[in-house]
Amino acid sequence: MLDGPPAPSRTLRDVSSLVAAGLITSEDAPSLARVGGRYAIAVTPTVAGLIDPSDPADPIAAQYLPHTEELVTRPDEAADPTGDGPHSPVRGVVHRYPDRALLMPTLACAVYCRFCFRRDRVGPEGGTLTEAELDAALSYISATPAIREVILTGGDPLILSVRRLASLLRRLAAIPHVETVRVHSRVPLVEPARVTDALALALTAGPPLWLLLHINHARELHSAALGALDRLRCRGIPLLAQTVLLAGVNDSPEALETLFRALIRARVKPHYLHLLDPAPGTARFRVPLARAQALHAGLRGRLPGHAIPTLVLDIPGGFGKVEANTPRLSPSPDGGFVVIDQNGKAHALPPSVAAATESG
Ligand SMILES: *Cc1c(COP(=O)(O)O)cnc(C)c1O
């Protein structure tokens, strides 16, 4: 913490603890308590320590501290914006693309993001699969040979005990068609002490595993987080990052450049830059699509190619993800293409390029 009371020793889970920690004012407490009654709150000591309470525009506070606007649901906001429901064959599994399925062993997280697209389902109570439900989920995966990758998400799978994680990964390893596993997590950033060497070792108990870190601001990559990432990397776990483009957190060329440079210094590949899914009460985080495209296109001139994530949009209603960067290549009437360079200048590509593209 940069100012005010010392960082708390345990996770703050309600509005009164946030007031006591000096993160919100007592005047705001009554209205924010209503937010807390509707959507889960959790701010770990690490996250509390990253917040500057004297900065009303703090990009860490914006992600985790409740806000009265969360009580306002806009007409285009939906409890299940990515349309997972119809693709869930058994509790805890979402299977939309034939080759990969989400497995959510728990819907609890170490922290609760105010823009979460599963905010109507995540929380400390509920959502952790019972042994019988986990058996049913694994039976579904085992009986579906098209599934070649299992994506552990939630919730945050890294809040499970080392023993449970290792056991789950060993059970996945016993399914011959499951070739790889991906884990989506914020734990290395928000509760780095949980990423012990024992946990990193447990993550090697199953099929080859990739870790996708959810990170939205360079300040989340503090020294303890770098230590946690090193422990994972020492066990040979490849690290990728996904970022949500969020108004007031990272919607400027400078914020994005600083974040992606920090990630490549930490040897983490920026993988996806997501447009916000319209979950209830998240309108204050929206970035208009055209602005998102312009911000993303502008990264090309500022950063090395491997530091630039793919801009993706989850089409509302359950139609899946699409790449959402500005179409820079469009067919021209002569059978060739027109390509737009970083400076907005158009160049004609001859029909031979189109022919070569089609045949190979
Ligand atoms: C995002 C998502 C995936 C993973 O997609 P990738 O592009 O491979 O990261 C898989 N299943 C569902 C339902 C998803 O929403």
mmCIF file of C-alpha atoms and ligand atoms in Angstrom:
data_model
loop_
_atom_site.group_PDB
_atom_site.id
_atom_site.type_symbol
_atom_site.label_atom_id
_atom_site.label_comp_id
_atom_site.label_asym_id
_atom_site.label_seq_id
_atom_site.Cartn_x
_atom_site.Cartn_y
_atom_site.Cartn_z
ATOM 1 C CA MET A 1 0.000 0.000 0.000
ATOM 2 C CA LEU A 2 1.322 3.389 -0.929
ATOM 3 C CA ASP A 3 -0.610 5.324 1.724
ATOM 4 C CA GLY A 4 -2.896 4.795 4.683
ATOM 5 C CA PRO A 5 -3.154 1.717 6.934
ATOM 6 C CA PRO A 6 -0.782 -1.249 6.476
ATOM 7 C CA ALA A 7 -1.784 -4.039 4.089
ATOM 8 C CA PRO A 8 -4.272 -6.448 5.710
ATOM 9 C CA SER A 9 -3.109 -9.905 6.741
ATOM 10 C CA ARG A 10 -6.040 -11.800 5.228
ATOM 11 C CA THR A 11 -8.395 -11.574 2.260
ATOM 12 C CA LEU A 12 -10.989 -8.796 2.558
ATOM 13 C CA ARG A 13 -14.406 -10.250 1.764
ATOM 14 C CA ASP A 14 -16.917 -7.553 2.675
ATOM 15 C CA VAL A 15 -17.442 -3.829 2.555
ATOM 16 C CA SER A 16 -16.726 -3.244 6.249
ATOM 17 C CA SER A 17 -13.275 -4.858 5.917
ATOM 18 C CA LEU A 18 -12.603 -2.688 2.865
ATOM 19 C CA VAL A 19 -13.500 0.387 4.946
ATOM 20 C CA ALA A 20 -11.278 -0.810 7.812
ATOM 21 C CA ALA A 21 -8.391 -1.270 5.382
ATOM 22 C CA GLY A 22 -8.849 2.299 4.130
ATOM 23 C CA LEU A 23 -9.746 1.173 0.609
ATOM 24 C CA ILE A 24 -13.243 2.685 0.551
ATOM 25 C CA THR A 25 -14.813 5.459 2.589
ATOM 26 C CA SER A 26 -17.484 4.896 5.221
ATOM 27 C CA GLU A 27 -19.858 7.241 3.309
ATOM 28 C CA ASP A 28 -19.768 4.842 0.351
ATOM 29 C CA ALA A 29 -20.200 1.744 2.527
ATOM 30 C CA PRO A 30 -24.032 1.476 2.666
ATOM 31 C CA SER A 31 -24.517 1.570 -1.119
ATOM 32 C CA LEU A 32 -21.515 -0.677 -1.731
ATOM 33 C CA ALA A 33 -22.841 -3.200 0.783
ATOM 34 C CA ARG A 34 -25.767 -3.708 -1.622
ATOM 35 C CA VAL A 35 -23.256 -4.481 -4.380
ATOM 36 C CA GLY A 36 -21.537 -6.937 -2.036
ATOM 37 C CA GLY A 37 -24.882 -8.626 -1.402
ATOM 38 C CA ARG A 38 -25.229 -9.299 -5.106
ATOM 39 C CA TYR A 39 -21.696 -10.043 -6.353
ATOM 40 C CA ALA A 40 -18.865 -11.675 -4.428
ATOM 41 C CA ILE A 41 -16.001 -9.521 -3.135
ATOM 42 C CA ALA A 42 -12.462 -10.710 -2.380
ATOM 43 C CA VAL A 43 -9.334 -8.593 -2.215
ATOM 44 C CA THR A 44 -6.198 -10.469 -1.182
ATOM 45 C CA PRO A 45 -3.533 -8.760 0.945
ATOM 46 C CA THR A 46 -1.277 -8.674 -2.139
ATOM 47 C CA VAL A 47 -3.915 -6.858 -4.185
ATOM 48 C CA ALA A 48 -4.785 -4.505 -1.308
ATOM 49 C CA GLY A 49 -1.102 -3.619 -1.139
ATOM 50 C CA LEU A 50 -1.052 -2.672 -4.825
ATOM 51 C CA ILE A 51 -3.919 -0.177 -4.507
ATOM 52 C CA ASP A 52 -3.203 3.506 -3.992
ATOM 53 C CA PRO A 53 -6.292 4.661 -2.051
ATOM 54 C CA SER A 54 -5.442 8.301 -2.740
ATOM 55 C CA ASP A 55 -5.830 7.773 -6.500
ATOM 56 C CA PRO A 56 -9.505 7.833 -7.534
ATOM 57 C CA ALA A 57 -8.526 6.384 -10.931
ATOM 58 C CA ASP A 58 -6.335 3.573 -9.572
ATOM 59 C CA PRO A 59 -6.308 0.784 -12.202
ATOM 60 C CA ILE A 60 -5.990 -1.972 -9.583
ATOM 61 C CA ALA A 61 -8.807 -0.598 -7.396
ATOM 62 C CA ALA A 62 -11.052 -0.346 -10.480
ATOM 63 C CA GLN A 63 -10.688 -4.072 -11.123
ATOM 64 C CA TYR A 64 -11.464 -5.326 -7.612
ATOM 65 C CA LEU A 65 -13.299 -2.762 -5.472
ATOM 66 C CA PRO A 66 -17.116 -2.770 -5.708
ATOM 67 C CA HIS A 67 -18.801 0.159 -7.454
ATOM 68 C CA THR A 68 -22.418 1.344 -7.214
ATOM 69 C CA GLU A 69 -22.855 1.131 -10.997
ATOM 70 C CA GLU A 70 -22.726 -2.649 -10.659
ATOM 71 C CA LEU A 71 -26.348 -2.484 -9.519
ATOM 72 C CA VAL A 72 -27.417 -1.133 -12.925
ATOM 73 C CA THR A 73 -27.944 -3.835 -15.559
ATOM 74 C CA ARG A 74 -28.163 -2.506 -19.134
ATOM 75 C CA PRO A 75 -30.571 -4.044 -21.662
ATOM 76 C CA ASP A 76 -27.739 -5.637 -23.644
ATOM 77 C CA GLU A 77 -26.077 -7.178 -20.593
ATOM 78 C CA ALA A 78 -26.677 -10.851 -19.903
ATOM 79 C CA ALA A 79 -25.968 -13.192 -17.007
ATOM 80 C CA ASP A 80 -24.339 -15.630 -19.453
ATOM 81 C CA PRO A 81 -22.897 -13.280 -22.111
ATOM 82 C CA THR A 82 -20.776 -15.951 -23.787
ATOM 83 C CA GLY A 83 -23.712 -18.371 -23.958
ATOM 84 C CA ASP A 84 -21.970 -21.222 -22.115
ATOM 85 C CA GLY A 85 -25.210 -22.703 -20.759
ATOM 86 C CA PRO A 86 -26.393 -24.618 -23.844
ATOM 87 C CA HIS A 87 -22.889 -26.039 -24.331
ATOM 88 C CA SER A 88 -22.704 -27.576 -20.875
ATOM 89 C CA PRO A 89 -23.349 -31.338 -21.146
ATOM 90 C CA VAL A 90 -22.667 -31.979 -17.431
ATOM 91 C CA ARG A 91 -22.113 -29.681 -14.465
ATOM 92 C CA GLY A 92 -18.647 -28.118 -14.574
ATOM 93 C CA VAL A 93 -18.002 -28.775 -18.296
ATOM 94 C CA VAL A 94 -18.509 -26.406 -21.251
ATOM 95 C CA HIS A 95 -17.888 -28.028 -24.623
ATOM 96 C CA ARG A 96 -18.338 -25.650 -27.559
ATOM 97 C CA TYR A 97 -15.388 -26.413 -29.861
ATOM 98 C CA PRO A 98 -15.015 -30.115 -30.654
ATOM 99 C CA ASP A 99 -11.316 -30.382 -29.739
ATOM 100 C CA ARG A 100 -11.309 -28.530 -26.390
ATOM 101 C CA ALA A 101 -13.530 -28.392 -23.356
ATOM 102 C CA LEU A 102 -13.624 -26.206 -20.283
ATOM 103 C CA LEU A 103 -13.576 -28.001 -16.935
ATOM 104 C CA MET A 104 -14.475 -25.868 -13.920
ATOM 105 C CA PRO A 105 -13.593 -27.767 -10.757
ATOM 106 C CA THR A 106 -14.573 -24.740 -8.663
ATOM 107 C CA LEU A 107 -16.306 -21.415 -9.222
ATOM 108 C CA ALA A 108 -14.464 -19.789 -6.314
ATOM 109 C CA CYS A 109 -11.555 -17.409 -6.958
ATOM 110 C CA ALA A 110 -8.823 -15.803 -4.882
ATOM 111 C CA VAL A 111 -10.159 -12.391 -5.974
ATOM 112 C CA TYR A 112 -13.391 -11.356 -7.693
ATOM 113 C CA CYS A 113 -13.029 -9.087 -10.713
ATOM 114 C CA ARG A 114 -15.775 -6.487 -11.024
ATOM 115 C CA PHE A 115 -16.072 -7.153 -14.783
ATOM 116 C CA CYS A 116 -16.163 -10.972 -14.581
ATOM 117 C CA PHE A 117 -18.284 -12.553 -17.329
ATOM 118 C CA ARG A 118 -19.265 -15.351 -14.940
ATOM 119 C CA ARG A 119 -20.070 -12.954 -12.097
ATOM 120 C CA ASP A 120 -23.549 -14.383 -11.655
ATOM 121 C CA ARG A 121 -22.064 -17.820 -10.959
ATOM 122 C CA VAL A 122 -18.673 -17.305 -9.267
ATOM 123 C CA GLY A 123 -18.346 -16.902 -5.504
ATOM 124 C CA PRO A 124 -16.925 -18.469 -2.376
ATOM 125 C CA GLU A 125 -19.945 -20.705 -1.766
ATOM 126 C CA GLY A 126 -21.172 -23.107 -4.349
ATOM 127 C CA GLY A 127 -19.654 -24.055 -7.607
ATOM 128 C CA THR A 128 -17.061 -26.484 -6.243
ATOM 129 C CA LEU A 129 -17.833 -29.826 -7.833
ATOM 130 C CA THR A 130 -18.633 -32.662 -5.474
ATOM 131 C CA GLU A 131 -16.658 -35.893 -5.939
ATOM 132 C CA ALA A 132 -19.639 -37.374 -7.799
ATOM 133 C CA GLU A 133 -19.927 -34.330 -10.069
ATOM 134 C CA LEU A 134 -16.199 -34.411 -10.809
ATOM 135 C CA ASP A 135 -16.501 -38.115 -11.642
ATOM 136 C CA ALA A 136 -19.364 -37.309 -14.038
ATOM 137 C CA ALA A 137 -17.377 -34.486 -15.663
ATOM 138 C CA LEU A 138 -14.348 -36.742 -16.142
ATOM 139 C CA SER A 139 -16.576 -39.522 -17.486
ATOM 140 C CA TYR A 140 -17.939 -37.113 -20.099
ATOM 141 C CA ILE A 141 -14.403 -36.126 -21.152
ATOM 142 C CA SER A 142 -13.304 -39.733 -21.147
ATOM 143 C CA ALA A 143 -16.296 -40.755 -23.318
ATOM 144 C CA THR A 144 -15.672 -37.923 -25.819
ATOM 145 C CA PRO A 145 -12.546 -38.760 -27.839
ATOM 146 C CA ALA A 146 -12.767 -35.513 -29.846
ATOM 147 C CA ILE A 147 -11.599 -33.613 -26.733
ATOM 148 C CA ARG A 148 -7.842 -33.224 -27.038
ATOM 149 C CA GLU A 149 -7.379 -30.295 -24.666
ATOM 150 C CA VAL A 150 -8.940 -29.713 -21.243
ATOM 151 C CA ILE A 151 -9.016 -26.109 -20.084
ATOM 152 C CA LEU A 152 -9.166 -25.835 -16.308
ATOM 153 C CA THR A 153 -10.914 -22.600 -15.497
ATOM 154 C CA GLY A 154 -13.655 -21.483 -13.170
ATOM 155 C CA GLY A 155 -13.372 -19.955 -10.759
ATOM 156 C CA ASP A 156 -9.648 -20.221 -10.335
ATOM 157 C CA PRO A 157 -8.323 -23.789 -10.412
ATOM 158 C CA LEU A 158 -5.129 -22.806 -8.587
ATOM 159 C CA ILE A 159 -7.017 -22.211 -5.341
ATOM 160 C CA LEU A 160 -7.509 -25.986 -5.098
ATOM 161 C CA SER A 161 -5.174 -27.849 -2.780
ATOM 162 C CA VAL A 162 -1.979 -29.267 -4.237
ATOM 163 C CA ARG A 163 -3.315 -32.748 -3.502
ATOM 164 C CA ARG A 164 -6.596 -32.187 -5.356
ATOM 165 C CA LEU A 165 -4.872 -30.575 -8.326
ATOM 166 C CA ALA A 166 -2.374 -33.399 -8.648
ATOM 167 C CA SER A 167 -5.138 -35.966 -8.389
ATOM 168 C CA LEU A 168 -7.245 -34.218 -11.034
ATOM 169 C CA LEU A 169 -4.272 -33.936 -13.402
ATOM 170 C CA ARG A 170 -3.376 -37.601 -12.912
ATOM 171 C CA ARG A 171 -6.946 -38.557 -13.771
ATOM 172 C CA LEU A 172 -6.746 -36.440 -16.943
ATOM 173 C CA ALA A 173 -3.442 -38.102 -17.823
ATOM 174 C CA ALA A 174 -5.232 -41.451 -17.692
ATOM 175 C CA ILE A 175 -7.544 -40.383 -20.545
ATOM 176 C CA PRO A 176 -5.569 -41.247 -23.696
ATOM 177 C CA HIS A 177 -7.111 -38.610 -25.996
ATOM 178 C CA VAL A 178 -6.425 -35.693 -23.611
ATOM 179 C CA GLU A 179 -3.109 -34.495 -25.033
ATOM 180 C CA THR A 180 -2.718 -31.143 -23.271
ATOM 181 C CA VAL A 181 -4.147 -29.182 -20.365
ATOM 182 C CA ARG A 182 -4.456 -25.447 -19.976
ATOM 183 C CA VAL A 183 -4.938 -23.653 -16.654
ATOM 184 C CA HIS A 184 -6.441 -20.167 -16.551
ATOM 185 C CA SER A 185 -5.485 -18.351 -13.369
ATOM 186 C CA ARG A 186 -4.875 -15.090 -11.576
ATOM 187 C CA VAL A 187 -3.344 -16.739 -8.484
ATOM 188 C CA PRO A 188 0.349 -16.131 -9.379
ATOM 189 C CA LEU A 189 -0.418 -12.376 -9.355
ATOM 190 C CA VAL A 190 -2.957 -12.028 -6.571
ATOM 191 C CA GLU A 191 -1.791 -14.706 -4.118
ATOM 192 C CA PRO A 192 1.761 -15.525 -5.230
ATOM 193 C CA ALA A 193 2.642 -17.334 -1.984
ATOM 194 C CA ARG A 194 0.174 -20.057 -2.994
ATOM 195 C CA VAL A 195 2.392 -20.889 -5.969
ATOM 196 C CA THR A 196 4.866 -22.996 -4.035
ATOM 197 C CA ASP A 197 7.330 -25.308 -5.667
ATOM 198 C CA ALA A 198 5.053 -28.167 -4.524
ATOM 199 C CA LEU A 199 2.177 -26.621 -6.485
ATOM 200 C CA ALA A 200 4.371 -26.088 -9.547
ATOM 201 C CA LEU A 201 5.495 -29.717 -9.316
ATOM 202 C CA ALA A 202 1.872 -30.900 -8.983
ATOM 203 C CA LEU A 203 1.076 -29.133 -12.234
ATOM 204 C CA THR A 204 3.469 -31.499 -13.997
ATOM 205 C CA ALA A 205 1.559 -34.577 -12.745
ATOM 206 C CA GLY A 206 -0.711 -34.721 -15.793
ATOM 207 C CA PRO A 207 -0.582 -34.098 -19.537
ATOM 208 C CA PRO A 208 1.687 -31.288 -20.825
ATOM 209 C CA LEU A 209 0.299 -28.152 -19.210
ATOM 210 C CA TRP A 210 0.202 -24.531 -20.339
ATOM 211 C CA LEU A 211 -0.609 -21.726 -17.942
ATOM 212 C CA LEU A 212 -2.626 -18.724 -19.051
ATOM 213 C CA LEU A 213 -2.261 -15.803 -16.713
ATOM 214 C CA HIS A 214 -5.106 -13.280 -16.518
ATOM 215 C CA ILE A 215 -3.469 -9.848 -16.192
ATOM 216 C CA ASN A 216 -4.714 -6.390 -17.097
ATOM 217 C CA HIS A 217 -2.162 -3.913 -15.786
ATOM 218 C CA ALA A 218 1.640 -3.795 -15.540
ATOM 219 C CA ARG A 219 1.444 -3.083 -11.796
ATOM 220 C CA GLU A 220 -0.001 -6.564 -11.283
ATOM 221 C CA LEU A 221 3.398 -7.960 -12.296
ATOM 222 C CA HIS A 222 5.128 -7.119 -8.986
ATOM 223 C CA SER A 223 8.241 -8.855 -7.656
ATOM 224 C CA ALA A 224 6.401 -11.572 -5.687
ATOM 225 C CA ALA A 225 4.379 -12.372 -8.826
ATOM 226 C CA LEU A 226 7.593 -12.630 -10.841
ATOM 227 C CA GLY A 227 8.870 -15.102 -8.235
ATOM 228 C CA ALA A 228 5.717 -17.226 -8.600
ATOM 229 C CA LEU A 229 6.091 -17.220 -12.388
ATOM 230 C CA ASP A 230 9.729 -18.293 -12.041
ATOM 231 C CA ARG A 231 8.694 -21.275 -9.898
ATOM 232 C CA LEU A 232 6.241 -22.345 -12.605
ATOM 233 C CA ARG A 233 8.762 -21.808 -15.376
ATOM 234 C CA CYS A 234 11.402 -23.843 -13.509
ATOM 235 C CA ARG A 235 9.050 -26.811 -13.860
ATOM 236 C CA GLY A 236 8.891 -26.302 -17.603
ATOM 237 C CA ILE A 237 5.415 -24.780 -17.691
ATOM 238 C CA PRO A 238 4.965 -22.421 -20.670
ATOM 239 C CA LEU A 239 3.396 -19.111 -19.671
ATOM 240 C CA LEU A 240 0.936 -17.092 -21.743
ATOM 241 C CA ALA A 241 -1.159 -14.100 -20.754
ATOM 242 C CA GLN A 242 -4.659 -12.959 -21.491
ATOM 243 C CA THR A 243 -5.857 -9.417 -20.926
ATOM 244 C CA VAL A 244 -9.301 -7.859 -20.972
ATOM 245 C CA LEU A 245 -9.398 -4.415 -22.570
ATOM 246 C CA LEU A 246 -10.988 -2.292 -19.827
ATOM 247 C CA ALA A 247 -11.889 1.385 -19.783
ATOM 248 C CA GLY A 248 -10.129 3.068 -16.882
ATOM 249 C CA VAL A 249 -7.645 0.213 -16.453
ATOM 250 C CA ASN A 250 -5.656 -0.288 -19.641
ATOM 251 C CA ASP A 251 -7.414 1.480 -22.552
ATOM 252 C CA SER A 252 -4.499 3.624 -23.683
ATOM 253 C CA PRO A 253 -1.553 2.881 -25.981
ATOM 254 C CA GLU A 254 0.850 3.585 -23.106
ATOM 255 C CA ALA A 255 -0.880 1.266 -20.608
ATOM 256 C CA LEU A 256 -1.017 -1.581 -23.132
ATOM 257 C CA GLU A 257 2.565 -1.081 -24.277
ATOM 258 C CA THR A 258 3.818 -0.996 -20.669
ATOM 259 C CA LEU A 259 1.888 -4.156 -19.797
ATOM 260 C CA PHE A 260 2.996 -6.170 -22.821
ATOM 261 C CA ARG A 261 6.624 -5.088 -22.444
ATOM 262 C CA ALA A 262 6.537 -6.086 -18.773
ATOM 263 C CA LEU A 263 5.138 -9.471 -19.812
ATOM 264 C CA ILE A 264 7.845 -10.214 -22.354
ATOM 265 C CA ARG A 265 10.503 -9.146 -19.841
ATOM 266 C CA ALA A 266 8.944 -11.740 -17.521
ATOM 267 C CA ARG A 267 9.090 -14.207 -20.443
ATOM 268 C CA VAL A 268 5.292 -14.431 -20.623
ATOM 269 C CA LYS A 269 3.783 -14.290 -24.126
ATOM 270 C CA PRO A 270 0.813 -11.890 -24.436
ATOM 271 C CA HIS A 271 -1.707 -14.185 -26.113
ATOM 272 C CA TYR A 272 -5.235 -12.723 -26.164
ATOM 273 C CA LEU A 273 -6.587 -9.213 -25.707
ATOM 274 C CA HIS A 274 -10.295 -9.738 -25.030
ATOM 275 C CA LEU A 275 -13.086 -7.326 -25.626
ATOM 276 C CA LEU A 276 -15.251 -7.098 -22.526
ATOM 277 C CA ASP A 277 -18.155 -9.547 -22.411
ATOM 278 C CA PRO A 278 -21.359 -7.663 -21.535
ATOM 279 C CA ALA A 279 -22.008 -9.139 -18.080
ATOM 280 C CA PRO A 280 -24.464 -7.356 -15.759
ATOM 281 C CA GLY A 281 -23.321 -4.067 -14.246
ATOM 282 C CA THR A 282 -20.047 -3.827 -16.194
ATOM 283 C CA ALA A 283 -20.842 -0.932 -18.563
ATOM 284 C CA ARG A 284 -18.260 1.376 -16.991
ATOM 285 C CA PHE A 285 -15.496 -0.888 -18.329
ATOM 286 C CA ARG A 286 -16.644 -0.913 -21.959
ATOM 287 C CA VAL A 287 -14.335 0.192 -24.767
ATOM 288 C CA PRO A 288 -16.123 0.795 -28.096
ATOM 289 C CA LEU A 289 -15.151 -1.784 -30.704
ATOM 290 C CA ALA A 290 -13.724 0.711 -33.202
ATOM 291 C CA ARG A 291 -11.541 2.206 -30.464
ATOM 292 C CA ALA A 292 -10.413 -1.249 -29.408
ATOM 293 C CA GLN A 293 -9.444 -2.026 -32.992
ATOM 294 C CA ALA A 294 -7.525 1.244 -33.290
ATOM 295 C CA LEU A 295 -5.697 0.673 -29.987
ATOM 296 C CA HIS A 296 -4.777 -2.833 -31.052
ATOM 297 C CA ALA A 297 -3.691 -1.813 -34.561
ATOM 298 C CA GLY A 298 -1.523 0.911 -33.026
ATOM 299 C CA LEU A 299 0.501 -1.671 -31.090
ATOM 300 C CA ARG A 300 2.095 -2.942 -34.296
ATOM 301 C CA GLY A 301 4.328 0.095 -34.602
ATOM 302 C CA ARG A 302 5.144 0.248 -30.884
ATOM 303 C CA LEU A 303 6.007 -3.306 -29.890
ATOM 304 C CA PRO A 304 7.854 -6.385 -31.173
ATOM 305 C CA GLY A 305 5.507 -8.848 -32.841
ATOM 306 C CA HIS A 306 5.691 -11.440 -30.073
ATOM 307 C CA ALA A 307 4.548 -8.809 -27.555
ATOM 308 C CA ILE A 308 1.275 -8.216 -29.422
ATOM 309 C CA PRO A 309 -1.703 -10.355 -28.412
ATOM 310 C CA THR A 310 -4.565 -11.234 -30.745
ATOM 311 C CA LEU A 311 -7.642 -9.058 -30.254
ATOM 312 C CA VAL A 312 -10.623 -11.357 -29.704
ATOM 313 C CA LEU A 313 -14.348 -10.915 -29.326
ATOM 314 C CA ASP A 314 -16.666 -13.551 -27.918
ATOM 315 C CA ILE A 315 -19.760 -13.131 -30.085
ATOM 316 C CA PRO A 316 -22.651 -12.549 -27.642
ATOM 317 C CA GLY A 317 -25.101 -15.436 -27.584
ATOM 318 C CA GLY A 318 -22.664 -18.343 -27.599
ATOM 319 C CA PHE A 319 -21.297 -18.120 -31.145
ATOM 320 C CA GLY A 320 -17.691 -18.357 -30.038
ATOM 321 C CA LYS A 321 -14.589 -16.232 -30.361
ATOM 322 C CA VAL A 322 -13.470 -14.338 -33.448
ATOM 323 C CA GLU A 323 -10.375 -12.302 -34.155
ATOM 324 C CA ALA A 324 -11.512 -8.709 -33.936
ATOM 325 C CA ASN A 325 -8.622 -6.705 -35.342
ATOM 326 C CA THR A 326 -9.297 -4.279 -38.148
ATOM 327 C CA PRO A 327 -9.587 -6.100 -41.449
ATOM 328 C CA ARG A 328 -6.465 -4.889 -43.186
ATOM 329 C CA LEU A 329 -6.683 -7.170 -46.201
ATOM 330 C CA SER A 330 -9.722 -6.980 -48.438
ATOM 331 C CA PRO A 331 -10.334 -8.391 -51.915
ATOM 332 C CA SER A 332 -10.089 -5.913 -54.812
ATOM 333 C CA PRO A 333 -12.118 -6.026 -58.060
ATOM 334 C CA ASP A 334 -9.084 -7.113 -60.157
ATOM 335 C CA GLY A 335 -8.853 -10.394 -58.218
ATOM 336 C CA GLY A 336 -6.043 -9.168 -55.959
ATOM 337 C CA PHE A 337 -6.133 -7.661 -52.511
ATOM 338 C CA VAL A 338 -5.829 -4.260 -50.954
ATOM 339 C CA VAL A 339 -3.716 -4.145 -47.821
ATOM 340 C CA ILE A 340 -3.602 -1.215 -45.407
ATOM 341 C CA ASP A 341 -0.261 -0.550 -43.690
ATOM 342 C CA GLN A 342 0.279 0.777 -40.138
ATOM 343 C CA ASN A 343 0.036 4.352 -41.355
ATOM 344 C CA GLY A 344 -3.340 3.792 -42.970
ATOM 345 C CA LYS A 345 -1.904 3.790 -46.507
ATOM 346 C CA ALA A 346 -3.445 1.350 -49.004
ATOM 347 C CA HIS A 347 -1.271 -0.929 -51.192
ATOM 348 C CA ALA A 348 -2.523 -3.150 -54.021
ATOM 349 C CA LEU A 349 -1.468 -6.800 -54.017
ATOM 350 C CA PRO A 350 -1.661 -8.378 -57.491
ATOM 351 C CA PRO A 351 -4.025 -11.286 -58.312
ATOM 352 C CA SER A 352 -1.015 -13.647 -58.279
ATOM 353 C CA VAL A 353 -0.850 -13.206 -54.489
ATOM 354 C CA ALA A 354 -4.503 -14.194 -54.204
ATOM 355 C CA ALA A 355 -3.865 -17.263 -56.394
ATOM 356 C CA ALA A 356 -0.860 -18.293 -54.332
ATOM 357 C CA THR A 357 -2.914 -17.831 -51.159
ATOM 358 C CA GLU A 358 -5.684 -20.089 -52.478
ATOM 359 C CA SER A 359 -3.448 -22.880 -53.641
ATOM 360 C CA GLY A 360 -1.207 -22.965 -50.673
HETATM 361 C C1 LIG B 1 -12.559 -19.397 -25.066
HETATM 362 C C2 LIG B 1 -13.106 -20.744 -25.036
HETATM 363 C C3 LIG B 1 -12.305 -21.848 -25.344
HETATM 364 C C4 LIG B 1 -10.844 -21.703 -25.708
HETATM 365 O O1 LIG B 1 -10.661 -21.057 -26.905
HETATM 366 P P1 LIG B 1 -9.170 -20.749 -27.379
HETATM 367 O O2 LIG B 1 -9.350 -19.831 -28.525
HETATM 368 O O3 LIG B 1 -8.569 -22.054 -27.739
HETATM 369 O O4 LIG B 1 -8.490 -20.122 -26.219
HETATM 370 C C5 LIG B 1 -12.859 -23.090 -25.310
HETATM 371 N N1 LIG B 1 -14.153 -23.271 -24.995
HETATM 372 C C6 LIG B 1 -14.955 -22.237 -24.698
HETATM 373 C C7 LIG B 1 -16.380 -22.505 -24.359
HETATM 374 C C8 LIG B 1 -14.457 -20.941 -24.699
HETATM 375 O O5 LIG B 1 -15.259 -19.913 -24.385
#
